[in-house]
Coordinates of C-alpha atoms in Angstrom, one line a residue:
M120 CA 97.9 101.8 106.9
D121 CA 100.2 99.2 108.4
T122 CA 103.8 99.3 109.5
M123 CA 105.1 97.6 106.4
Q124 CA 103.4 100.2 104.1
I125 CA 105.0 103.0 106.1
K126 CA 108.4 101.4 105.9
C127 CA 108.2 100.7 102.2
R128 CA 107.0 104.2 101.4
R129 CA 109.8 105.6 103.5
A130 CA 112.4 103.5 101.8
I131 CA 111.2 104.3 98.3
A132 CA 110.9 108.0 99.0
K133 CA 114.2 108.2 100.7
N134 CA 116.0 106.5 97.9
I135 CA 114.5 108.8 95.3
T136 CA 114.6 112.1 97.1
T137 CA 117.6 111.3 99.4
R138 CA 115.6 112.7 102.3
I139 CA 113.5 110.8 104.8
P140 CA 109.8 111.6 104.1
Y141 CA 108.2 114.0 106.7
S142 CA 111.6 114.9 108.0
E143 CA 110.1 118.3 108.5
C144 CA 108.1 116.8 111.4
D145 CA 109.7 116.5 114.8
N146 CA 107.6 113.7 116.2
V147 CA 105.5 110.7 115.1
D148 CA 102.2 112.3 116.0
K149 CA 102.8 115.1 113.5
I150 CA 103.8 112.5 110.8
Y151 CA 100.6 110.5 111.5
K152 CA 98.4 113.6 111.3
K153 CA 99.9 114.6 107.9
V154 CA 99.7 111.0 106.5
S155 CA 96.2 110.4 107.7
S156 CA 95.0 113.8 106.3
G157 CA 96.7 113.2 102.9
V158 CA 99.4 115.8 103.2
R159 CA 102.4 114.9 101.1
P160 CA 105.9 115.0 102.5
A161 CA 107.9 118.2 101.7
A162 CA 110.6 116.0 100.2
L163 CA 108.2 115.2 97.3
N164 CA 108.7 118.8 96.1
K165 CA 112.4 118.0 95.5
V166 CA 111.4 115.5 92.8
K167 CA 111.8 117.2 89.4
D168 CA 111.2 114.3 87.0
P169 CA 107.4 114.3 86.3
E170 CA 107.4 110.5 85.7
V171 CA 109.1 109.8 89.0
K172 CA 106.8 112.1 90.8
A173 CA 103.7 110.6 89.2
F174 CA 104.8 107.1 90.2
I175 CA 105.4 108.2 93.8
E176 CA 102.0 109.9 93.8
K177 CA 100.4 106.5 92.8
C178 CA 102.3 104.9 95.8
L179 CA 101.0 107.6 98.2
A180 CA 97.4 107.3 97.1
Q181 CA 94.7 106.4 99.6
P182 CA 94.5 102.6 100.1
R183 CA 91.3 102.1 98.0
A184 CA 92.8 104.1 95.1
R185 CA 96.4 102.8 95.4
P186 CA 97.5 100.2 92.9
S187 CA 98.7 96.8 94.1
A188 CA 102.4 96.0 94.1
V189 CA 101.8 93.8 91.0
E190 CA 100.0 96.7 89.2
L191 CA 102.8 99.1 90.2
L192 CA 105.4 96.8 88.7
K193 CA 103.5 96.9 85.4
D194 CA 103.5 100.7 85.5
P195 CA 105.0 102.5 82.5
F196 CA 107.6 103.9 84.9
F197 CA 109.4 100.6 84.7
D198 CA 109.1 100.2 80.9
E199 CA 112.7 101.3 80.2
I200 CA 114.3 99.0 82.7
D201 CA 116.2 96.2 81.0
D202 CA 116.3 93.1 83.1
D203 CA 119.4 91.8 81.4
D204 CA 121.4 94.7 82.8
D205 CA 120.6 93.5 86.3
K206 CA 122.2 90.1 85.8
N207 CA 125.7 91.5 85.9
D208 CA 125.1 94.1 88.7
D209 CA 126.6 93.5 92.1
C210 CA 124.2 95.6 93.9
S211 CA 123.0 95.1 97.4
C212 CA 120.3 97.3 98.9
S213 CA 119.3 97.6 102.5
Y214 CA 116.3 99.2 103.9
Q215 CA 116.0 100.5 107.5

């Protein structure tokens, strides 16, 4: 897993759960051990919508089983999004 994958996962999970993933860990070594052993962040338990949770689970899959970004964008999770609605939005997003 590279740094970009970790940052993207953190940004997505934080925006959906409003908590930083693995915030239950007090150091990076503990986070690494959980991630590398497949332990999901406790914040994932806060996600009540089954479709959202299923999408996050796909993003957290092991690299060989994880869909590509293009495949994720084609996921049914995004089917109800209307691109025309985005044209008038004045939304700026920032990721740490």
